[in-house]
Coordinates of C-alpha atoms in Angstrom, one line a residue:
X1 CA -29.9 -17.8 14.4
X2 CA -33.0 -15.6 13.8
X3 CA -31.8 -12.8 15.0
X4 CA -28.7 -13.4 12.5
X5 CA -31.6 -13.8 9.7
X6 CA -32.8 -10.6 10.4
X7 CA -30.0 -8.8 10.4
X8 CA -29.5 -10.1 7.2
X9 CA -32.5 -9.4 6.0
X10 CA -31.7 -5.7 7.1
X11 CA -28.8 -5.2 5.3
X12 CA -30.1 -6.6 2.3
X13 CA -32.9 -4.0 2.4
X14 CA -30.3 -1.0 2.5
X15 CA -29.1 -1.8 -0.7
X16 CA -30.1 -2.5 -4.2
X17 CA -31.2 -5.8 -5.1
X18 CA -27.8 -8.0 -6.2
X19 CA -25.8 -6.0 -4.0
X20 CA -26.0 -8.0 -1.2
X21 CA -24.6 -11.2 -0.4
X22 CA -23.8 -14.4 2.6
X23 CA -22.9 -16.9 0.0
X24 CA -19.5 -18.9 1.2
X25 CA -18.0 -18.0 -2.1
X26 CA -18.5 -14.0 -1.9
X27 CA -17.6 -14.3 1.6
X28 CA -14.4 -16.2 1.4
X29 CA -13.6 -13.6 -1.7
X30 CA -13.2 -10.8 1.0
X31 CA -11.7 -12.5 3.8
X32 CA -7.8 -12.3 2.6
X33 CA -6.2 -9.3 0.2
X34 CA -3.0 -9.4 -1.2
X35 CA -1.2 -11.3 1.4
X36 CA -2.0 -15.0 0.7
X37 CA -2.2 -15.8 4.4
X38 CA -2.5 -19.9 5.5
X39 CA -5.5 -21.3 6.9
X40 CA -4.1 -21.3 10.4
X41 CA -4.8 -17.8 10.6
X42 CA -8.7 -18.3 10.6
X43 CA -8.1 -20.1 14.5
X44 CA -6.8 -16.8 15.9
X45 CA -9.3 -13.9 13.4
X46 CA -12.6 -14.5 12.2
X47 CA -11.3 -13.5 8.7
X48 CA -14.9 -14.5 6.7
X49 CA -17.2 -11.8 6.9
X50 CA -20.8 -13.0 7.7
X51 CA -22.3 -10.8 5.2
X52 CA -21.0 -8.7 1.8
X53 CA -22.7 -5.6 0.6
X54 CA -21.6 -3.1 -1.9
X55 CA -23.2 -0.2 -1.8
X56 CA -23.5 2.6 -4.4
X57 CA -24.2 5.7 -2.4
X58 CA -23.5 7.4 0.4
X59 CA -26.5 7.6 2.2
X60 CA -26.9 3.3 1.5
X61 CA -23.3 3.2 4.1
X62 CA -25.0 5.1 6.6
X63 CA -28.3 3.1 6.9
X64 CA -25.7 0.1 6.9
X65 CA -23.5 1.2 9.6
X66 CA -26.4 2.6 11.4
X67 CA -28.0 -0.9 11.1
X68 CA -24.8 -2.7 12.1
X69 CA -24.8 -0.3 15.2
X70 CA -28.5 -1.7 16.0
X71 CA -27.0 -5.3 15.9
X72 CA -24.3 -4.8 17.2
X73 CA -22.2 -6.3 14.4
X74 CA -18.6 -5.1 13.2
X75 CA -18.1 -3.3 10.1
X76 CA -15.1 -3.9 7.9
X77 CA -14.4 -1.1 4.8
X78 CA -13.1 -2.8 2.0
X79 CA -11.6 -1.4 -1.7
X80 CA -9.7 -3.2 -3.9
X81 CA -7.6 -4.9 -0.8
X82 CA -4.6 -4.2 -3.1
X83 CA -2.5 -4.1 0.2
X84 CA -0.8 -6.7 2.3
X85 CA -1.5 -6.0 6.2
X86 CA -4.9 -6.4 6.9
X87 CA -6.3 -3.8 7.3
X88 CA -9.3 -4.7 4.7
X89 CA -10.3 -8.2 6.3
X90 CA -12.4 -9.1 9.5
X91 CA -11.0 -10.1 12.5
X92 CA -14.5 -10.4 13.8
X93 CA -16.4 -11.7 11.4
X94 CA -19.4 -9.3 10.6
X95 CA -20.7 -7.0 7.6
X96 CA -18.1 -6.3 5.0
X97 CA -18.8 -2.9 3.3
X98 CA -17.1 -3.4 -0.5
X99 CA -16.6 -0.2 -1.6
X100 CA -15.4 -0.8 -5.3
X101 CA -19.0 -0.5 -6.1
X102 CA -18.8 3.2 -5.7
X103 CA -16.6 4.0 -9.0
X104 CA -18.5 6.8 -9.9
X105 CA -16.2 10.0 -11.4
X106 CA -18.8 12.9 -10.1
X107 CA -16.7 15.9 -12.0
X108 CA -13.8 17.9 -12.3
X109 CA -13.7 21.7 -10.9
X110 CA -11.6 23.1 -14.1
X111 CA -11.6 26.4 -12.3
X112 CA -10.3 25.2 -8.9
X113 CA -8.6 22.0 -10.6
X114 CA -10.1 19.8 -8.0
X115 CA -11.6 16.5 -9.6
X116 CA -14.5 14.6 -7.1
X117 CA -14.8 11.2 -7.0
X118 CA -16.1 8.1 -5.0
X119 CA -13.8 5.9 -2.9
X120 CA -14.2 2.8 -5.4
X121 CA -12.7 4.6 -8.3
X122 CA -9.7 2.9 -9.7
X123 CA -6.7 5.1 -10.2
X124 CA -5.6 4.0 -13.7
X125 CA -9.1 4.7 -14.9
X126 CA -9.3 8.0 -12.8
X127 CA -6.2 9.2 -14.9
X128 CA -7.3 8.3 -18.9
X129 CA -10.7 10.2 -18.0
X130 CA -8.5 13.4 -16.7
X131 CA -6.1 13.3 -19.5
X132 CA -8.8 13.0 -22.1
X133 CA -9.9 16.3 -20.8
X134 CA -6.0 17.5 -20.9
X135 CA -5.2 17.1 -16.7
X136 CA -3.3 14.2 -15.3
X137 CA -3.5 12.9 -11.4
X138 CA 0.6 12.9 -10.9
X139 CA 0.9 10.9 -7.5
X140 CA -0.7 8.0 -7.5
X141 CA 0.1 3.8 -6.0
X142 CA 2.7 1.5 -7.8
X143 CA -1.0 -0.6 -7.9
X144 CA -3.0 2.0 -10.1
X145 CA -4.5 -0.6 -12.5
X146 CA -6.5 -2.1 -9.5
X147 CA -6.0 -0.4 -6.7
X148 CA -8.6 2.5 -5.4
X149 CA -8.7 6.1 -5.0
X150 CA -10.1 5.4 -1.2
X151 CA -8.0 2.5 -0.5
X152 CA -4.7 4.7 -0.7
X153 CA -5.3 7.7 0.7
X154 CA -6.7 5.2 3.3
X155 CA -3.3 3.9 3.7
X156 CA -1.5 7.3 3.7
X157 CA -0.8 7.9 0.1
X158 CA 2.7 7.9 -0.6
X159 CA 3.6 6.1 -4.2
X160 CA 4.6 7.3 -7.5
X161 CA 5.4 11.0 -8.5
X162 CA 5.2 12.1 -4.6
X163 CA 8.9 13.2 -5.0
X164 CA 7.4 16.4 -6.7
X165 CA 3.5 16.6 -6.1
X166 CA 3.2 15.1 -2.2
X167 CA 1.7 12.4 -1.0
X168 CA -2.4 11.8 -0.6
X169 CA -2.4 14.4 2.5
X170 CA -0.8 17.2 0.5
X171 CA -3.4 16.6 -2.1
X172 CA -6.8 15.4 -0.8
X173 CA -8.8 18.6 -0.4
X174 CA -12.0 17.4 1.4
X175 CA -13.6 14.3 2.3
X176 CA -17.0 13.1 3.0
X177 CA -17.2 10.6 5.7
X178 CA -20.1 8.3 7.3
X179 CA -18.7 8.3 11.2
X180 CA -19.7 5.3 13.3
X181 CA -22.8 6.7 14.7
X182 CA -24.1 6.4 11.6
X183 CA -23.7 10.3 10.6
X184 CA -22.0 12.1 7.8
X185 CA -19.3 14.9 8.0
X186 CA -17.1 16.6 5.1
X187 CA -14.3 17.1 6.7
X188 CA -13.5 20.7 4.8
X189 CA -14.9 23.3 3.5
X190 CA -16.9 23.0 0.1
X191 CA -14.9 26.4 -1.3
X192 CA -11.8 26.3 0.0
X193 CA -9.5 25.1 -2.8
X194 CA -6.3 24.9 -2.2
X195 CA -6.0 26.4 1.4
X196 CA -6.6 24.7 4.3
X197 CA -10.4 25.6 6.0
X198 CA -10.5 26.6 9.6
X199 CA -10.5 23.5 11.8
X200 CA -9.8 20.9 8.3
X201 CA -10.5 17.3 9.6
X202 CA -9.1 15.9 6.3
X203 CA -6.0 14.9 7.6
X204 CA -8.1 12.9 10.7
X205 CA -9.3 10.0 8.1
X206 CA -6.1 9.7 5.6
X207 CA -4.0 7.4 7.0
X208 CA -6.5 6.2 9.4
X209 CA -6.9 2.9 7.9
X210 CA -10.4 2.9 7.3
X211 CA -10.8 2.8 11.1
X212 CA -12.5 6.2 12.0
X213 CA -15.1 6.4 9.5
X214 CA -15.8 5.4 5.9
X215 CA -14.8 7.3 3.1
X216 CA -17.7 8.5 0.9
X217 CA -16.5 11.1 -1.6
X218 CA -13.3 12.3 -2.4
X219 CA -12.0 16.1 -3.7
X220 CA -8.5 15.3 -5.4
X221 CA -6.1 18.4 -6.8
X222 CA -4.7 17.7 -10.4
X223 CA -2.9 19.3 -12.4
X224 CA -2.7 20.5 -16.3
X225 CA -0.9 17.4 -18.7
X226 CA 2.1 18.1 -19.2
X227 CA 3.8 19.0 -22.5
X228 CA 6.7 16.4 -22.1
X229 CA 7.0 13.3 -20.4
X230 CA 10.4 11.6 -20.6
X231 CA 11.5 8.1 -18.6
X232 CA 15.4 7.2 -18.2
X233 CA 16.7 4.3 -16.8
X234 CA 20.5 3.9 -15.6
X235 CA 21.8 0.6 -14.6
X236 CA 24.6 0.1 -11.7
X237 CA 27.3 -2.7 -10.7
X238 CA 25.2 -3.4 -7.2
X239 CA 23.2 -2.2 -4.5
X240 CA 25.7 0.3 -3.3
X241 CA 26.3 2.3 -6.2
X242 CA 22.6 3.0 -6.1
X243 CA 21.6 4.0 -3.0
X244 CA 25.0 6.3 -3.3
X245 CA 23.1 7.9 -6.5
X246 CA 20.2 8.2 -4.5
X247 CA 21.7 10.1 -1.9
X248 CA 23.7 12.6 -4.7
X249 CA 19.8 12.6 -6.3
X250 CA 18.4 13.9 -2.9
X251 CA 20.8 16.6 -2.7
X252 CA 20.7 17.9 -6.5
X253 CA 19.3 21.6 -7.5
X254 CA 16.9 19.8 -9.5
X255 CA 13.9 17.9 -8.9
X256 CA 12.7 14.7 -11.2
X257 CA 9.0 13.7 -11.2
X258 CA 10.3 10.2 -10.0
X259 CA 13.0 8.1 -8.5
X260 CA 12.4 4.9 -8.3
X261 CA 14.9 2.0 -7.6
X262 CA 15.2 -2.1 -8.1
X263 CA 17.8 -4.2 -7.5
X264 CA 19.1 -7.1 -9.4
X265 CA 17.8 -9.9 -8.1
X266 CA 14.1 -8.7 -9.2
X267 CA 15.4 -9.2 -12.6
X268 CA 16.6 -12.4 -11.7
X269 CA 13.4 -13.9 -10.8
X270 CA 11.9 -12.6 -14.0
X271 CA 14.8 -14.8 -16.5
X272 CA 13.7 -17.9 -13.7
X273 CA 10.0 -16.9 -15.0
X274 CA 11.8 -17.6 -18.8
X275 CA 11.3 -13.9 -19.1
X276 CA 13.6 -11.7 -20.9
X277 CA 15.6 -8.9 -18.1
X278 CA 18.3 -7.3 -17.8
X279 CA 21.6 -8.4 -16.5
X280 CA 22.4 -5.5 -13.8
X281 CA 23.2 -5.0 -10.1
X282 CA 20.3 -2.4 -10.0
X283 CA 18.9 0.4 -11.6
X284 CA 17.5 3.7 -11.2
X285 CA 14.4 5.2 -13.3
X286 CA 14.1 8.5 -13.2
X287 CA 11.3 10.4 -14.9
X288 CA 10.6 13.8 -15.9
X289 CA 7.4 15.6 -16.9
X290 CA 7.0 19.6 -17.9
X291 CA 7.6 22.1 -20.5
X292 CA 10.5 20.7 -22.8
X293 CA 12.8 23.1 -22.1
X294 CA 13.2 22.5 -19.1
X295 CA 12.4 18.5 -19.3
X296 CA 16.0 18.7 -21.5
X297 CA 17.3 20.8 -19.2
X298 CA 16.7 18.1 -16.7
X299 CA 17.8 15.0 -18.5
X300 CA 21.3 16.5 -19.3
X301 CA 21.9 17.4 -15.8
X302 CA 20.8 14.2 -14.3
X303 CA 22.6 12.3 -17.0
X304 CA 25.6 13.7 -16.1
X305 CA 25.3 13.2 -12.5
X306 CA 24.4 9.4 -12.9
X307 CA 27.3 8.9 -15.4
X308 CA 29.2 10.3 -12.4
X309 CA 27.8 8.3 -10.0
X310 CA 29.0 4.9 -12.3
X311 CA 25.6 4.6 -13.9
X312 CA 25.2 3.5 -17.4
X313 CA 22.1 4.7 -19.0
X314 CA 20.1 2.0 -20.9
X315 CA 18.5 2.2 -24.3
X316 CA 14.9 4.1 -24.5
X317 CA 13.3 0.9 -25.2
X318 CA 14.2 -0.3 -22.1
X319 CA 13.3 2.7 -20.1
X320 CA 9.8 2.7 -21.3
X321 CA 9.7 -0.5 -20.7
X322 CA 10.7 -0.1 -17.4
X323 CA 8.0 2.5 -16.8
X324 CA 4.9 0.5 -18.0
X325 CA 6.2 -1.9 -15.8
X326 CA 6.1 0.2 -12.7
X327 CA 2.7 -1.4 -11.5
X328 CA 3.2 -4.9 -12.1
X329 CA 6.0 -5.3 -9.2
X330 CA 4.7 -8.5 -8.5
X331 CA 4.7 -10.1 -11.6
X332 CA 7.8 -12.8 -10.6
X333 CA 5.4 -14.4 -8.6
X334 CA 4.2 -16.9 -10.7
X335 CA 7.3 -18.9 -9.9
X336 CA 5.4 -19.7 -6.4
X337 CA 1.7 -19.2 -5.4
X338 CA 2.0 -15.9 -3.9
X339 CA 4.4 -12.8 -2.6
X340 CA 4.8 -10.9 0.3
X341 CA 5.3 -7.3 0.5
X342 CA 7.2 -5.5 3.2
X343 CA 7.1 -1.7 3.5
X344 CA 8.8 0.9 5.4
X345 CA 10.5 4.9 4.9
X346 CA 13.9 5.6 5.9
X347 CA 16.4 8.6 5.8
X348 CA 17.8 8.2 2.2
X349 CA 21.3 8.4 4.2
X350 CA 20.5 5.2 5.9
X351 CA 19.1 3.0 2.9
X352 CA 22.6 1.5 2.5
X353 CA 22.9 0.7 6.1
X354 CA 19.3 -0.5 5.5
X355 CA 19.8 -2.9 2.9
X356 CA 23.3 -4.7 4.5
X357 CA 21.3 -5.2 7.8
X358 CA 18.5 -6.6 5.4
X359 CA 20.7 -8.9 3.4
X360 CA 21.7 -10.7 6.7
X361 CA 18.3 -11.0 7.9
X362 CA 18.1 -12.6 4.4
X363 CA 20.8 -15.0 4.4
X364 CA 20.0 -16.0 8.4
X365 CA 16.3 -16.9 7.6
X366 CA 17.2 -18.7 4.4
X367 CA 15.1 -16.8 1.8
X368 CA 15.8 -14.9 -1.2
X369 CA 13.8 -11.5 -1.5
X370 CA 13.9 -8.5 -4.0
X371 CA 14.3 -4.8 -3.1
X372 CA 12.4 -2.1 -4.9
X373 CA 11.3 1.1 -3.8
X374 CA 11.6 5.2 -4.2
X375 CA 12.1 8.5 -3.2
X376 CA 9.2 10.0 -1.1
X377 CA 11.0 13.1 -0.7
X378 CA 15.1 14.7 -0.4
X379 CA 15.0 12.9 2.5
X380 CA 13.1 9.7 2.6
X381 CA 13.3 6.8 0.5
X382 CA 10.1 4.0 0.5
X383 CA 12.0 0.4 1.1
X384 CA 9.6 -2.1 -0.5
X385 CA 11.3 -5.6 0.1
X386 CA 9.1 -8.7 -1.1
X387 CA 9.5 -12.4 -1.2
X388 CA 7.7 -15.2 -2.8
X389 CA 5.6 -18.0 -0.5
X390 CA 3.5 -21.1 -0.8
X391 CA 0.8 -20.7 1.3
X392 CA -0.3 -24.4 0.6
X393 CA 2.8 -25.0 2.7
X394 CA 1.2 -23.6 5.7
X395 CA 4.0 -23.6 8.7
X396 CA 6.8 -22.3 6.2
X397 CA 4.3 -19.7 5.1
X398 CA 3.2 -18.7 7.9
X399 CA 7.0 -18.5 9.3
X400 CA 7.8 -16.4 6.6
X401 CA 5.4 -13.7 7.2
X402 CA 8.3 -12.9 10.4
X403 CA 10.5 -11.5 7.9
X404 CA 8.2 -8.4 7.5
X405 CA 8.7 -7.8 11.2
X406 CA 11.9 -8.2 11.1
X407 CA 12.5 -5.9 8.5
X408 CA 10.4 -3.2 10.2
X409 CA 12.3 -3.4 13.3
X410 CA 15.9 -2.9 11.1
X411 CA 13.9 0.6 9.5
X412 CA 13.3 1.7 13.0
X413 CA 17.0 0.8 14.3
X414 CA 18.0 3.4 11.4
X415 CA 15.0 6.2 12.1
X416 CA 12.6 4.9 10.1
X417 CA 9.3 3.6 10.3
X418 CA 6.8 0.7 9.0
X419 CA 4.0 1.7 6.2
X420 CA 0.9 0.5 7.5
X421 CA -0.5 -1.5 10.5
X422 CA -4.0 -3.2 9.5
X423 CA -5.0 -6.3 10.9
X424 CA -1.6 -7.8 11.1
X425 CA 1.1 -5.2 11.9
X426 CA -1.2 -3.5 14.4
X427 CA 1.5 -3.2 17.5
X428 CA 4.3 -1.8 15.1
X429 CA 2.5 1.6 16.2
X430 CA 4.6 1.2 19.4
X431 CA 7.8 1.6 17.2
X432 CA 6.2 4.3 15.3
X433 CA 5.0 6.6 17.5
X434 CA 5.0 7.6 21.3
X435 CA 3.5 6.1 24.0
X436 CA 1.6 10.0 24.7
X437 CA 1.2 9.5 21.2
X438 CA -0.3 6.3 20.8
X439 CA -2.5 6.6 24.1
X440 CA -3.8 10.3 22.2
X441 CA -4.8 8.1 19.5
X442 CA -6.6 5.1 21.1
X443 CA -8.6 8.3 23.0
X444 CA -9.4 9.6 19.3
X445 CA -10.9 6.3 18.2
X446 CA -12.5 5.6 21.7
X447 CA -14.4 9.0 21.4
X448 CA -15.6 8.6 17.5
X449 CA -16.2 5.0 17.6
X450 CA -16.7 3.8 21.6
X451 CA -17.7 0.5 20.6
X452 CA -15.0 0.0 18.2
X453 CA -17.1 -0.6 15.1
X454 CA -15.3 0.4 12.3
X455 CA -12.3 -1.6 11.4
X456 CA -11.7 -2.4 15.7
X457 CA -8.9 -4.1 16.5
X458 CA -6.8 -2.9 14.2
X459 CA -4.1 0.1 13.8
X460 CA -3.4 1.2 17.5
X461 CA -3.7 -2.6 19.2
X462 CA -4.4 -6.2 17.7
X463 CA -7.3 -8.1 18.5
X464 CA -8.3 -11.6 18.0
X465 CA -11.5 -13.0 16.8
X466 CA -13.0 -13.9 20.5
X467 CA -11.2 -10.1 21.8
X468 CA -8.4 -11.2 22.8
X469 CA -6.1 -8.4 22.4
X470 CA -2.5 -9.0 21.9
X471 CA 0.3 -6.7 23.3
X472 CA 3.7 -5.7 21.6
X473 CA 5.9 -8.2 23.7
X474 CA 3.6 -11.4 23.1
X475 CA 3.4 -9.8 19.5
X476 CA 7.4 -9.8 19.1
X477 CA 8.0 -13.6 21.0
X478 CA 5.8 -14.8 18.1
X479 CA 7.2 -13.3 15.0
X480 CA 10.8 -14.1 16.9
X481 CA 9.5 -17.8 17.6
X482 CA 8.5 -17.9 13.9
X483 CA 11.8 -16.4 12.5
X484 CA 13.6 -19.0 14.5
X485 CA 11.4 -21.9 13.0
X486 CA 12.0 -20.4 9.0
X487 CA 15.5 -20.4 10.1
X488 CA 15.1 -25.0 10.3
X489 CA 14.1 -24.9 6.9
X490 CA 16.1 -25.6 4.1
X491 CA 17.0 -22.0 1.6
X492 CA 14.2 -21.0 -0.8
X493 CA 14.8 -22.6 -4.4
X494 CA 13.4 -20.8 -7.2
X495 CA 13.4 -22.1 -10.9
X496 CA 10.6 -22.0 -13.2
X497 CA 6.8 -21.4 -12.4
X498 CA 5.2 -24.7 -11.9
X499 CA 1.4 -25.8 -10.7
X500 CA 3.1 -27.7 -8.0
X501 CA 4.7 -24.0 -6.2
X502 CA 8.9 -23.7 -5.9
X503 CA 11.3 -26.5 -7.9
X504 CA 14.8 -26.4 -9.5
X505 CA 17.9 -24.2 -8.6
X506 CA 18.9 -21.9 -6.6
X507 CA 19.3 -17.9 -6.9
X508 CA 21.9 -16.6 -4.2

């Protein structure tokens, strides 16, 4: 107990006064993100960190990773914990590092178009300072209002506008990084714009879930605003019709800013919230961004294509509705006390194939679940499936959470892959990758962080709070042993938002 005092006592000393914290309510704040997640799980991770401190500098994460290193304490990075796997909460307990204190904008680079920026820098707010300064940031989360600059590319970066501009690794031009020793690295070149440097680490730490390092400061490429900026919606009978646009999409001569796709039982939940939606099978938004011309040029061909395709395009009203929407996915679950998110990319050939297998999963585990996602590129397509849960109802939460596995395993039947690993998805790596792969990996982290400081446990093997680590085939006999239990329930009834969670009818 004293020595826990003085390691307190430590960290509170490596940042400014107020920016530490051990109370139960700042702790507790930080020990779930956007997964509500039962109680339960607190007997097999050591979610509550012992300690919260947010930091407003780089050389303040050093002195507290440096200090964690001296007692031998884990070190969680957290952002905005705008995702749903984990990957920002303990499993260990130990210092969280909130990052979202670190919101400082440090410039923009007009002549090299590179904006720098600290990890805690939110992305909506990123882009009104650009475009007041006439540049725009075009790829960005679904999540911008809240979610953080660090956090995605964190996560891998793949989200709105990447059809045209990339993801966060064809973007992020150099990072600054505190390693688990305790040192700092950038992981480019200071001058090297656009190209690559000679031996370019960026690409080490995004995607790395926080688990090599902790991102300090970012270098971002934007890009001039554009003259025009024009959202489209089209509405289809059902599902098929629009992953058969998708597909004709991929394939065209020309290129929209952004596909993105829901299906009709989204906007079903939203008339159970006493909402007003759409009556559709599911649509397609596609928007367009450039010099007019050729922003015309784009909507007349598309339009025709769609029409083709047995789209209907909807009113302008409801397009732009439709596009200040796009962040607020997760709106519909007010009619429970909380949503999960599933998320994988799969060949846009085999969304169809995707979505059938999906829908029996679905109708076998008793559940009803909405479908959203878009195009990554011509030849993936992000498959963001969610459903609505009551945590308070902790064994049918907690069997619920199987579905996301499930899911997973149906992307990787049809070549794709899961989005993200974190705390809870850890041993879908063995789906995603090589067991050469994987083992090149574990070597990677075991070199940079030997005593597995930073985010341990997570990404390339799951680990309990006592270090108990848990293999893929006791991994799979639990989520199969939970899918099996959802499957005794009775069907998921949704009606109206309530206090007292799910009541009333039922949405087939």
């Amino acid at each position: 107990m004293i020595e826990s005092d003085i390691a307190k006592r430590s960290f509170a000393a490596a940042v400014k006064p107020g920016r530490f914290s051990d109370s139960p309510l700042e702790r507790l704040v930080t020990s779930h993100d956007l997964a509500p997640m039962p109680k339960v799980a607190c007997l097999a991770f050591k979610m509550m960190p012992d300690v919260v401190v947010r930091p407003k500098e780089p050389e303040e994460v050093a002195e507290i990773v440096r200090i964690a290193n001296s007692w031998d304490w884990p070190v969680t990075p957290r952002g905005a914990a705008s995702w749903g796997f984990g990957g920002a909460v303990p499993n260990k307990g130990g210092v969280t590092v909130d990052l979202a204190s670190m919101d400082r904008i440090i410039g923009l680079d007009v002549e090299r178009g590179i904006v720098r920026v600290q990890p805690g820098v939110v992305w909506l707010r990123l882009d009104e300072w650009l475009n007041r300064r006439g540049y725009f940031v075009p790829y960005y989360p679904s999540s911008a209002p809240g979610a953080t600059v660090g956090g995605w590319i964190s996560t891998g970066g793949v989200g709105v506008g990447s059809y045209k501009y990339g993801t966060a690794r064809d973007n992020v031009r150099s990072l600054q990084v505190v390693l688990p020793s305790g040192q700092m690295i950038n992981t480019a070149h200071l001058l090297d714009g656009r190209h690559p440097s000679q031996f370019d680490l960026t690409c080490l730490f995004v995607g790395a879930e926080g688990s090599l390092g902790i991102v300090t400061t970012i270098d971002l490429q934007v890009y001039p605003k554009p003259e025009s900026f024009v959202p489209t919606t089209y509405s289809f009978p059902d599902m098929d019709h629009v992953f058969n646009a998708l597909v004709q999409i991929s394939q065209a001569r020309l290129k929209p800013y952004h596909v993105a796709f829901v299906d009709g039982n989204y906007f079903r939940f939203l008339r159970a919230m006493g909402r007003e939606a759409i009556e559709t099978g599911g649509v397609v938004n596609l928007v367009f961004e450039g010099p007019k011309a050729k922003v015309d040029e784009e909507i007349r061909y598309f339009d025709a294509l769609m029409t083709a395709m047995g789209g209907v395009r909807m009113s302008d009203e409801v397009a732009q509705h439709e596009w200040k929407e796009r962040s607020y996915e997760l709106r519909s679950k007010k009619l429970g006390t909380g949503a999960v998110i599933g998320e994988a990319l799969v060949p846009v050939d085999k969304a169809l194939l995707v979505t059938h297998d999906m829908l029996k999963l679905v109708r076998k585990m008793k559940m009803n679940v909405s479908v959203m996602g878009y195009l990554i590129d011509r030849s993936t397509v992000a498959f963001l499936p969610f459903y609505l849960t009551d945590e308070r109802r902790w064994i049918k939460a907690l069997s619920s959470l199987s579905f996301v596995k499930k899911f997973l395993d149906i992307s990787n039947k049809y070549g794709g892959r899961g989005v993200g690993l974190g705390l809870f998805m850890a041993n879908n790596i063995y789906k995603m990758r090589d067991r050469n792969t994987i083992e090149l990996l574990k070597k990677i982290k075991e070199t940079i962080d030997p005593e597995g400081r930073i985010n341990g446990g997570k990404t390339t093997m799951l680990q309990l709070r006592y270090g108990i680590k848990v293999g893929p085939r006791l991994f799979r006999f639990g989520m199969n042993a939970l899918a099996l239990l959802k499957r005794l329930y009775p069907r998921d009834r949704y009606d109206r938002p309530v206090p007292g969670g799910f009541t009333g009818g039922e949405h087939e």
